[in-house]
GROMACS .gro file of C-alpha atoms in nm:
model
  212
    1UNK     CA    1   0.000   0.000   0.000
    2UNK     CA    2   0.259   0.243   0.106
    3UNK     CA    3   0.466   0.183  -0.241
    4UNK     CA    4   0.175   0.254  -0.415
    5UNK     CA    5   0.098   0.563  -0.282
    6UNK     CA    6   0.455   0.667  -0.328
    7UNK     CA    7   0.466   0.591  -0.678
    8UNK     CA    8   0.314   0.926  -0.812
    9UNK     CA    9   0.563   1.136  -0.639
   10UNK     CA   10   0.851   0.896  -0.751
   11UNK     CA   11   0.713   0.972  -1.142
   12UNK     CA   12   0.696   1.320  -1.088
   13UNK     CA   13   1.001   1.356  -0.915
   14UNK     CA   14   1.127   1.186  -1.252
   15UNK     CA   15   0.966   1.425  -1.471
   16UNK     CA   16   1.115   1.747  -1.254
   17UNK     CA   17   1.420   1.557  -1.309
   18UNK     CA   18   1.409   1.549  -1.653
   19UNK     CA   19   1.287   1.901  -1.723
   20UNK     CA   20   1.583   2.074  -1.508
   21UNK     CA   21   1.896   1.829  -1.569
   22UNK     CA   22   1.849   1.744  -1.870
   23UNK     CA   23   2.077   1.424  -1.871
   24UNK     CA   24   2.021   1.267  -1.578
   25UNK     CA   25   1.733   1.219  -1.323
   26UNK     CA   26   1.740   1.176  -0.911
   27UNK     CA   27   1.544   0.943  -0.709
   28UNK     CA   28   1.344   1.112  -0.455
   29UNK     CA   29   1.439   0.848  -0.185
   30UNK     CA   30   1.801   0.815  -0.193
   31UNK     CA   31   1.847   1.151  -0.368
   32UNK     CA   32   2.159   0.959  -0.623
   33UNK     CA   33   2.146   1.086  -0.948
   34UNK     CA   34   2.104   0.795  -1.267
   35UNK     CA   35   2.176   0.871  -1.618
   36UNK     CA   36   1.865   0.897  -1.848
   37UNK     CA   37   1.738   0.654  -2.033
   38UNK     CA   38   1.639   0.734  -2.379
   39UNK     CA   39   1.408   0.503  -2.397
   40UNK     CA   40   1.213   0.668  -2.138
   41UNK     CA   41   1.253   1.015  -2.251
   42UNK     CA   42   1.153   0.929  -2.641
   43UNK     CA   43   0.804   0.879  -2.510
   44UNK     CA   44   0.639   1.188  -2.356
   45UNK     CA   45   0.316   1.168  -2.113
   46UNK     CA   46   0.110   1.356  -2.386
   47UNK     CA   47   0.220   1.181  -2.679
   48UNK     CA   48  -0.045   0.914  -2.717
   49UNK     CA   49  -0.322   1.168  -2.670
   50UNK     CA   50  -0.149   1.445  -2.906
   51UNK     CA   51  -0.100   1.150  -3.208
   52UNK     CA   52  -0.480   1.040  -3.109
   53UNK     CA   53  -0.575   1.383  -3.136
   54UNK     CA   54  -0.339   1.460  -3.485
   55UNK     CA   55  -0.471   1.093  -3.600
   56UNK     CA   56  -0.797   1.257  -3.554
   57UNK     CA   57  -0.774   1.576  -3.731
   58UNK     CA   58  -0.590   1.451  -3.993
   59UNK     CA   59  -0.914   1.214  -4.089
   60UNK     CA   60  -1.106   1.461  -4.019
   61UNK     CA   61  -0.882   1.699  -4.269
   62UNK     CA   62  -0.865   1.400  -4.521
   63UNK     CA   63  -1.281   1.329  -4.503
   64UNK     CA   64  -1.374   1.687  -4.543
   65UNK     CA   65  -1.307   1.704  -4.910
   66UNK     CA   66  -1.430   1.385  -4.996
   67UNK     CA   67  -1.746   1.444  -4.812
   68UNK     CA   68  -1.798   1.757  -5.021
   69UNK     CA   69  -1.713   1.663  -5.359
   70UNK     CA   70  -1.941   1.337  -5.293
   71UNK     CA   71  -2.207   1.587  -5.166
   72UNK     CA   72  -2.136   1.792  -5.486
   73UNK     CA   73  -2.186   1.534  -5.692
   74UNK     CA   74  -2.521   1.427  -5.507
   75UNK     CA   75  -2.674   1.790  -5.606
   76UNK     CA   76  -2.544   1.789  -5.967
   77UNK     CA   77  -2.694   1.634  -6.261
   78UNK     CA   78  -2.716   1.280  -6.302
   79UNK     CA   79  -2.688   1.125  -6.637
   80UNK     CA   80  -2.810   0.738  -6.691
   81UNK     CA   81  -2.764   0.530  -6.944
   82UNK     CA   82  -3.070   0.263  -7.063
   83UNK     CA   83  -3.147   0.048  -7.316
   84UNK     CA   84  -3.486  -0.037  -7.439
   85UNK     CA   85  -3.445  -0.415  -7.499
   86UNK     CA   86  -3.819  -0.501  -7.554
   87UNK     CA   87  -4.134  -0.292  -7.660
   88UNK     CA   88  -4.502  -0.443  -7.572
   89UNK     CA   89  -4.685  -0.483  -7.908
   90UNK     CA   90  -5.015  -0.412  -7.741
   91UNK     CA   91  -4.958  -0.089  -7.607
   92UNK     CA   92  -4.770   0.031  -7.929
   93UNK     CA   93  -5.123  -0.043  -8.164
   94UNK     CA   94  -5.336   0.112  -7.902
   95UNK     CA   95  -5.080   0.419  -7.885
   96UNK     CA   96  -5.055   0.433  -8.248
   97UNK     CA   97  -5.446   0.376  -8.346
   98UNK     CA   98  -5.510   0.650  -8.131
   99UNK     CA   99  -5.247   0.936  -8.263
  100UNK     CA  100  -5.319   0.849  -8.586
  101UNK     CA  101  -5.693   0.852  -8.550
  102UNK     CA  102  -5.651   1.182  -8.382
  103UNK     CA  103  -5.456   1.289  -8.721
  104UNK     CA  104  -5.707   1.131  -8.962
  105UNK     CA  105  -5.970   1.351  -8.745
  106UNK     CA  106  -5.775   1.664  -8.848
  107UNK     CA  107  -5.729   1.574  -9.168
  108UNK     CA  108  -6.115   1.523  -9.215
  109UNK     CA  109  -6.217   1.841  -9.058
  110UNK     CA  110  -5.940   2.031  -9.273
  111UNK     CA  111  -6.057   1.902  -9.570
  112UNK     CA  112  -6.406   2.006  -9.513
  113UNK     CA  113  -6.310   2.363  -9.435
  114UNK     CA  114  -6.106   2.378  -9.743
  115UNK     CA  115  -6.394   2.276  -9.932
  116UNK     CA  116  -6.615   2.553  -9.791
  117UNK     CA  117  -6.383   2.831  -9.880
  118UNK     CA  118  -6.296   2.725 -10.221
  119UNK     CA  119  -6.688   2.678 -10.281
  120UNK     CA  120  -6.719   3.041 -10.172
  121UNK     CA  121  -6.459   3.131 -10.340
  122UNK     CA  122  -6.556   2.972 -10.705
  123UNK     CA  123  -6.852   2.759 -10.643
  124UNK     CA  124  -6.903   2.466 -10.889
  125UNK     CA  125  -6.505   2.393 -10.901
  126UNK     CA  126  -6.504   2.104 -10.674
  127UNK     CA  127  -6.739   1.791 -10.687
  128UNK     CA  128  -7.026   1.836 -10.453
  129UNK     CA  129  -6.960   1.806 -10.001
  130UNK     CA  130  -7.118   1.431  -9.995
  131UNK     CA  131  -6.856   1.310 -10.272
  132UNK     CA  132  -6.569   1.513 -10.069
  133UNK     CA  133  -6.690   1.378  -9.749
  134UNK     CA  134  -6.668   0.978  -9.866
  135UNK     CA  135  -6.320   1.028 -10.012
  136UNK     CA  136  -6.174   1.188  -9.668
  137UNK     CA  137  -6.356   0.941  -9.451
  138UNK     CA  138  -6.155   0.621  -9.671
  139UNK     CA  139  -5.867   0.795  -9.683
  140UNK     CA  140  -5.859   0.833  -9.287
  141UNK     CA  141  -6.012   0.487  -9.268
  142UNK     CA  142  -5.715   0.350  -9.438
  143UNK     CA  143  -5.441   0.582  -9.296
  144UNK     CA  144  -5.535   0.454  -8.934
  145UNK     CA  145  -5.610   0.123  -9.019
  146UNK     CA  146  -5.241   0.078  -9.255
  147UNK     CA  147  -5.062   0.286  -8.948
  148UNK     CA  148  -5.147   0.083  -8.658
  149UNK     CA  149  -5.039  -0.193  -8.850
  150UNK     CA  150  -4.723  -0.086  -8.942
  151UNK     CA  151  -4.623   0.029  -8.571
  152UNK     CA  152  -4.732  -0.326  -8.392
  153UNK     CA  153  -4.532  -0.492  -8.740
  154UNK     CA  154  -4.235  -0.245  -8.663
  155UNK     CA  155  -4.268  -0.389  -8.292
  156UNK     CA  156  -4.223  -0.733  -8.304
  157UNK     CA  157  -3.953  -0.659  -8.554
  158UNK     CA  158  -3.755  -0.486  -8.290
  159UNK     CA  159  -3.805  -0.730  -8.056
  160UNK     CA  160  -3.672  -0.998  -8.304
  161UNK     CA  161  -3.323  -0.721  -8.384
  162UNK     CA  162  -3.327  -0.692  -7.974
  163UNK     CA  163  -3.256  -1.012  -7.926
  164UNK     CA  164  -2.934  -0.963  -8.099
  165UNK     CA  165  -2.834  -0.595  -8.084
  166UNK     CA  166  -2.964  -0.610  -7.738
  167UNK     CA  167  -3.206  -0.288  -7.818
  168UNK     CA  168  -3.156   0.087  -7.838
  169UNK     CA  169  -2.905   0.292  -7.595
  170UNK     CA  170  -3.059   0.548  -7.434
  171UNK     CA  171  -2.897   0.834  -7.222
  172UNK     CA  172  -3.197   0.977  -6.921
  173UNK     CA  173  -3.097   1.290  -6.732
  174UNK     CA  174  -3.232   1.476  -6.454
  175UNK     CA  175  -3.111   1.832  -6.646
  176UNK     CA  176  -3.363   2.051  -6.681
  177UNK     CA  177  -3.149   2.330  -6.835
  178UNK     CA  178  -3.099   2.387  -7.180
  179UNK     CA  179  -2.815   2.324  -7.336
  180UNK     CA  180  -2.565   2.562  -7.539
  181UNK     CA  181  -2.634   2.539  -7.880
  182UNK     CA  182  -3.048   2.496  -7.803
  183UNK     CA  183  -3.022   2.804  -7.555
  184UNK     CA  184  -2.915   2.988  -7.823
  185UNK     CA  185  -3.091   2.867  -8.108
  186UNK     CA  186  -3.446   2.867  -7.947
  187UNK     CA  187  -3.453   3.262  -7.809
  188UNK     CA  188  -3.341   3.324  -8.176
  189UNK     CA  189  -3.679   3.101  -8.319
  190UNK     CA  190  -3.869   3.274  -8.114
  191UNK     CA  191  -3.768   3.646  -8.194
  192UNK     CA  192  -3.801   3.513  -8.573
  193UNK     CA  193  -4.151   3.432  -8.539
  194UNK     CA  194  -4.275   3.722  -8.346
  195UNK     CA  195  -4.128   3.937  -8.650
  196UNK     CA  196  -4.271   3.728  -8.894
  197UNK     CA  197  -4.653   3.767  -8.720
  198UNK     CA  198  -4.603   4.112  -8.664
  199UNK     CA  199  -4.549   4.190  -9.014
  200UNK     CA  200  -4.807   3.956  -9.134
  201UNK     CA  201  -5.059   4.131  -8.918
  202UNK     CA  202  -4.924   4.445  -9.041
  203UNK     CA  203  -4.992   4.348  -9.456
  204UNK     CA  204  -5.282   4.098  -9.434
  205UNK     CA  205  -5.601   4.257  -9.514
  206UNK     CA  206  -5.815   4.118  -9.291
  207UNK     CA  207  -6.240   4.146  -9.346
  208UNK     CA  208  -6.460   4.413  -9.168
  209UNK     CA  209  -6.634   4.146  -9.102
  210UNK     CA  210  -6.377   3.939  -8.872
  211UNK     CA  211  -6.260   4.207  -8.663
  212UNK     CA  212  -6.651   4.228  -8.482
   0.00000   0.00000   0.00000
């Protein structure tokens, strides 16, 4: 008990030792003087806790960076690539049936309204509206009908070249913004066409009777 009690003091006395002689260190008991040993000396009492503490800033240093750039790279853009190895014949005819009747609808009506104007225009030109009307409706009828089947055919042809080619690459990114050459070249469309309706309002004589 009464060593280890003493044991403290005999360390510290060390220590003082050290720290005023330089090369040697006295015992506090017999007060004889003993030449250092470097062994002891080379390791400090604050040495494990100052390398614990550099070990520690230096990951800390060396994780900052990383952290960031990954973090940087988290709020950028992200670009995937895909490939479309199969396409579902089913939902290609009912996509397809229903664009192009939408089309063949358009059609229709545009060919009716052409034949009203050129009949006011120079009436007895063009066969009569029944005649018109029977020729647009086969004309959409087979337009829609020869479409669809052409898109579900063109399907199960790709899936037949898939199977080899292993489909279409496609690149999907989360990008929103424009990129160089279309930032530039759509503000320019757009100026272009507001000049272009400006001046045709400006030199197309429109009727009295369409401004009411």
């Amino acid at each position: 008990m009464s060593r280890a009690k003493r044991r403290p003091l005999t360390i510290a006395g060390e220590q003082a030792a050290v720290t005023q002689g330089g090369g040697a260190r006295s015992s506090p008991e017999d007060g004889s003087t003993a030449p250092h040993d470097p062994a002891e000396r080379s390791v400090p009492v604050r040495e494990p806790e100052e390398s614990g503490e550099s070990e520690e800033s230096g990951v800390a240093e060396g994780a900052g960076p990383a952290a960031a750039s990954g973090a940087a790279a988290a709020s950028g853009p992200r670009t995937i690539r895909m490939r479309i190895s199969e396409g579902d014949p089913w939902s290609v005819m009912v996509t397809s049936f229903l664009l192009l009747a939408g089309v063949g609808i358009l059609a229709f009506a545009t060919t009716v309204v052409l034949w009203i104007l050129m009949e006011a225009m120079a009436p007895d030109v063009l066969p009569d509206l029944g005649t018109v009307v029977a020729i647009a409706i086969g004309v959409v009828t087979v337009e829609v009908v020869l479409g669809t089947g052409l898109a579900t055919l063109g399907t199960f042809l790709y899936n037949l070249s898939s199977l080899y080619s292993g489909g279409v690459e496609v690149s999907v990114t989360d990008d929103l913004d424009l990129p160089p050459a279309a930032a530039q070249v759509l503000p320019a469309m757009a100026r272009a066409r507001a000049r272009v309706r400006r001046s045709l309002r400006g030199r197309t004589p429109w009727p009295r009777s369409w401004s009411r």
